[in-house]
Amino acid sequence: MCLAIPSKIIRIDGDMGTVDVDGVKRDVSLLMIEEPQLGDYVIVHAGFAIHKIDETVAKESLQILKETLAFVEKDDISN
Amino acid sequence: MSIKHAEEYRDRELSKSLIQKIHQNSHRPLRLMEVCGTHTVSIFKNGIRSILPETVSLLSGPGCPVCVTAQGEIDAFIELSREKNVIITTFGDLMRIPGSDSSLQKERANGRDIRIVYSAFDALEIARNHPDREVVFLGVGFETTAPTIAASVLSAQAMNLKNLSVISAHKQVVPALNALMQTREVRIDGFLLPGHVSVIIGAGAYRDFIRHHPIPCVITGFEPVDILSGIHMLVRQIDTGRNILENAYPRAVSETGNAKAKALLKTVFQSGDTVWRGIGSIPDSGLFFQQAFENFDAAKRFRISYRQTPEPRGCACGEILTGVKIPPDCALYKKTCTPLHPIGPCMVSSEGTCAAYYKYHGG
Ligand code: SF4
């Protein structure tokens, strides 16, 4: 039921929209997200977009993860 | 084609360093439980069990929605499908779940009108197109699914649709975590908390739980790097003696969750006690209709009473859902119970632990 991969909004028509996930298109309700825009990446569950991915947070957290791993690695060598 | 927000989290190098870290930080046998069917599937599909140190055991908790649905509820669904003039609408994974003497699939083969839908809105559409029939939606799932049902009920109300009703067998995750911690046989050292339930309820929803039951908890997503960093955070917490809530899925989960979805839940549903397979009745873990929406309650409309029916004989689903057993511990596993002839829900659902074991550990 849970679609784990974020889908891209490619059409908006009122509360409804179409998303594309890796080439597969689906109609979804956009009722549960704030200000949907074309091109937004959303998480879809049972026909509803339930979350809009915040690009900045996504980039930052990946960066933090990479830095943490690099930091711990250096740390381990010095120990 | 690249899949944004997924591909980066499948990075082999990142995964490799996480696996290394997990190996370095795990010093004693640990039992970690994931409480989400989508995690279970991803863990098996990506072979995560096999790359972890032997000291780390991953257990699948009560996170597969149809698996935790009580036998009495399944029987009630089947009973409903036999009502005159009814069209049952349901997500596909309920179809083959064995009830005490039948399944929805068998009922459909016997001519009952049972239709698989992709969204609760589809049920609305069917009700609109069949004004002379009673359309019932079988509401099974957690806090991720329940708001979608609430939204559909509100739409039905706005359209003045009188022939749609819903059985609300929804369940809430946090009360189940509380119940697990209070069960004596259950031994868990840390929880991987569900990704998309947390999208809705927010990280804040777990804070009371962890205050009462200090235990390492990490919310995480579904790609290999998400799961591995979740496990890494748990292992580190255990290694350093901390019991905190961490969020390894910040691109999807905020502190407060999805306000619109939570408002939908609150408008339509209220909490009440409900029975979980393998665990029994858990206080305030169910979602039932608020009085103002009682006319949408299929249980009331069709006077359905839940009976406490026993689970299939010999089936260890209940113990598997609480991490007390793993599928090979069940005497029926691979012998009489297979995906083609499932005995319990854990072998039917694609998110069920027995089905995942069978598929990925070579049936
Ligand atoms: S193998 Fe079959 S019978 Fe055994 S616990 Fe799993 S679903 Fe139940």
mmCIF file with all atom_site columns, N, CA and C in Angstrom, chain B residues 38 50 109 118 162 165 176 190 210 240 249 281 295 303-304 322 331 333 342 356:
data_model
loop_
_atom_site.group_PDB
_atom_site.id
_atom_site.type_symbol
_atom_site.label_atom_id
_atom_site.label_alt_id
_atom_site.label_comp_id
_atom_site.label_asym_id
_atom_site.label_entity_id
_atom_site.label_seq_id
_atom_site.pdbx_PDB_ins_code
_atom_site.Cartn_x
_atom_site.Cartn_y
_atom_site.Cartn_z
_atom_site.occupancy
_atom_site.B_iso_or_equiv
_atom_site.pdbx_formal_charge
_atom_site.auth_seq_id
_atom_site.auth_comp_id
_atom_site.auth_asym_id
_atom_site.auth_atom_id
_atom_site.pdbx_PDB_model_num
ATOM 1  N N  . THR B 1 38  ? 6.471   -2.104  5.202  1.00 0.00 ? 38  THR B N  1
ATOM 2  C CA . THR B 1 38  ? 7.289   -1.665  4.069  1.00 0.00 ? 38  THR B CA 1
ATOM 3  C C  . THR B 1 38  ? 8.776   -1.780  4.423  1.00 0.00 ? 38  THR B C  1
ATOM 4  N N  . SER B 1 50  ? 21.573  -10.232 5.730  1.00 0.00 ? 50  SER B N  1
ATOM 5  C CA . SER B 1 50  ? 22.786  -11.020 5.499  1.00 0.00 ? 50  SER B CA 1
ATOM 6  C C  . SER B 1 50  ? 24.065  -10.194 5.627  1.00 0.00 ? 50  SER B C  1
ATOM 7  N N  . ALA B 1 109 ? -15.576 -15.684 -5.491 1.00 0.00 ? 109 ALA B N  1
ATOM 8  C CA . ALA B 1 109 ? -15.756 -16.801 -6.429 1.00 0.00 ? 109 ALA B CA 1
ATOM 9  C C  . ALA B 1 109 ? -17.175 -17.350 -6.327 1.00 0.00 ? 109 ALA B C  1
ATOM 10 N N  . TYR B 1 118 ? -7.899  0.967   -5.295 1.00 0.00 ? 118 TYR B N  1
ATOM 11 C CA . TYR B 1 118 ? -6.545  1.440   -5.062 1.00 0.00 ? 118 TYR B CA 1
ATOM 12 C C  . TYR B 1 118 ? -6.570  2.544   -4.010 1.00 0.00 ? 118 TYR B C  1
ATOM 13 N N  . LYS B 1 162 ? -25.528 8.599   0.508  1.00 0.00 ? 162 LYS B N  1
ATOM 14 C CA . LYS B 1 162 ? -26.077 7.847   1.645  1.00 0.00 ? 162 LYS B CA 1
ATOM 15 C C  . LYS B 1 162 ? -25.748 6.360   1.595  1.00 0.00 ? 162 LYS B C  1
ATOM 16 N N  . SER B 1 165 ? -20.593 3.248   3.338  1.00 0.00 ? 165 SER B N  1
ATOM 17 C CA . SER B 1 165 ? -20.205 3.143   4.745  1.00 0.00 ? 165 SER B CA 1
ATOM 18 C C  . SER B 1 165 ? -18.850 2.448   4.832  1.00 0.00 ? 165 SER B C  1
ATOM 19 N N  . ALA B 1 176 ? 0.507   0.339   20.300 1.00 0.00 ? 176 ALA B N  1
ATOM 20 C CA . ALA B 1 176 ? 1.048   -1.014  20.126 1.00 0.00 ? 176 ALA B CA 1
ATOM 21 C C  . ALA B 1 176 ? 2.473   -1.107  20.672 1.00 0.00 ? 176 ALA B C  1
ATOM 22 N N  . GLY B 1 190 ? 15.780  -2.181  20.638 1.00 0.00 ? 190 GLY B N  1
ATOM 23 C CA . GLY B 1 190 ? 15.602  -0.904  19.951 1.00 0.00 ? 190 GLY B CA 1
ATOM 24 C C  . GLY B 1 190 ? 14.563  -1.040  18.859 1.00 0.00 ? 190 GLY B C  1
ATOM 25 N N  . ILE B 1 210 ? 8.555   7.124   24.699 1.00 0.00 ? 210 ILE B N  1
ATOM 26 C CA . ILE B 1 210 ? 9.962   6.903   25.060 1.00 0.00 ? 210 ILE B CA 1
ATOM 27 C C  . ILE B 1 210 ? 10.263  7.409   26.479 1.00 0.00 ? 210 ILE B C  1
ATOM 28 N N  . THR B 1 240 ? 26.444  3.287   23.429 1.00 0.00 ? 240 THR B N  1
ATOM 29 C CA . THR B 1 240 ? 26.803  4.376   24.339 1.00 0.00 ? 240 THR B CA 1
ATOM 30 C C  . THR B 1 240 ? 25.778  4.551   25.463 1.00 0.00 ? 240 THR B C  1
ATOM 31 N N  . TYR B 1 249 ? 15.035  10.108  8.897  1.00 0.00 ? 249 TYR B N  1
ATOM 32 C CA . TYR B 1 249 ? 14.220  10.313  7.683  1.00 0.00 ? 249 TYR B CA 1
ATOM 33 C C  . TYR B 1 249 ? 13.686  11.740  7.643  1.00 0.00 ? 249 TYR B C  1
ATOM 34 N N  . SER B 1 281 ? -6.309  -7.142  23.138 1.00 0.00 ? 281 SER B N  1
ATOM 35 C CA . SER B 1 281 ? -6.896  -5.808  23.131 1.00 0.00 ? 281 SER B CA 1
ATOM 36 C C  . SER B 1 281 ? -5.869  -4.788  23.650 1.00 0.00 ? 281 SER B C  1
ATOM 37 N N  . ASN B 1 295 ? -23.328 7.667   10.996 1.00 0.00 ? 295 ASN B N  1
ATOM 38 C CA . ASN B 1 295 ? -24.113 7.121   9.876  1.00 0.00 ? 295 ASN B CA 1
ATOM 39 C C  . ASN B 1 295 ? -23.228 6.517   8.777  1.00 0.00 ? 295 ASN B C  1
ATOM 40 N N  . ARG B 1 303 ? -25.178 -3.870  11.811 1.00 0.00 ? 303 ARG B N  1
ATOM 41 C CA . ARG B 1 303 ? -25.183 -4.522  13.126 1.00 0.00 ? 303 ARG B CA 1
ATOM 42 C C  . ARG B 1 303 ? -24.158 -5.653  13.207 1.00 0.00 ? 303 ARG B C  1
ATOM 43 N N  . ILE B 1 304 ? -22.946 -5.327  12.869 1.00 0.00 ? 304 ILE B N  1
ATOM 44 C CA . ILE B 1 304 ? -21.877 -6.318  12.910 1.00 0.00 ? 304 ILE B CA 1
ATOM 45 C C  . ILE B 1 304 ? -21.328 -6.375  14.331 1.00 0.00 ? 304 ILE B C  1
ATOM 46 N N  . THR B 1 322 ? 5.071   -10.273 17.382 1.00 0.00 ? 322 THR B N  1
ATOM 47 C CA . THR B 1 322 ? 5.627   -9.650  18.584 1.00 0.00 ? 322 THR B CA 1
ATOM 48 C C  . THR B 1 322 ? 7.116   -9.962  18.713 1.00 0.00 ? 322 THR B C  1
ATOM 49 N N  . ALA B 1 331 ? 5.746   -24.642 13.073 1.00 0.00 ? 331 ALA B N  1
ATOM 50 C CA . ALA B 1 331 ? 5.768   -26.023 12.561 1.00 0.00 ? 331 ALA B CA 1
ATOM 51 C C  . ALA B 1 331 ? 5.131   -26.121 11.178 1.00 0.00 ? 331 ALA B C  1
ATOM 52 N N  . TYR B 1 333 ? 5.290   -23.734 8.781  1.00 0.00 ? 333 TYR B N  1
ATOM 53 C CA . TYR B 1 333 ? 6.026   -22.947 7.779  1.00 0.00 ? 333 TYR B CA 1
ATOM 54 C C  . TYR B 1 333 ? 6.656   -23.847 6.719  1.00 0.00 ? 333 TYR B C  1
ATOM 55 N N  . PRO B 1 342 ? -1.788  -20.370 1.926  1.00 0.00 ? 342 PRO B N  1
ATOM 56 C CA . PRO B 1 342 ? -1.450  -19.725 3.199  1.00 0.00 ? 342 PRO B CA 1
ATOM 57 C C  . PRO B 1 342 ? -2.430  -20.115 4.305  1.00 0.00 ? 342 PRO B C  1
ATOM 58 N N  . ALA B 1 356 ? 7.736   -12.904 3.336  1.00 0.00 ? 356 ALA B N  1
ATOM 59 C CA . ALA B 1 356 ? 9.054   -12.359 3.007  1.00 0.00 ? 356 ALA B CA 1
ATOM 60 C C  . ALA B 1 356 ? 10.142  -13.418 3.214  1.00 0.00 ? 356 ALA B C  1
#
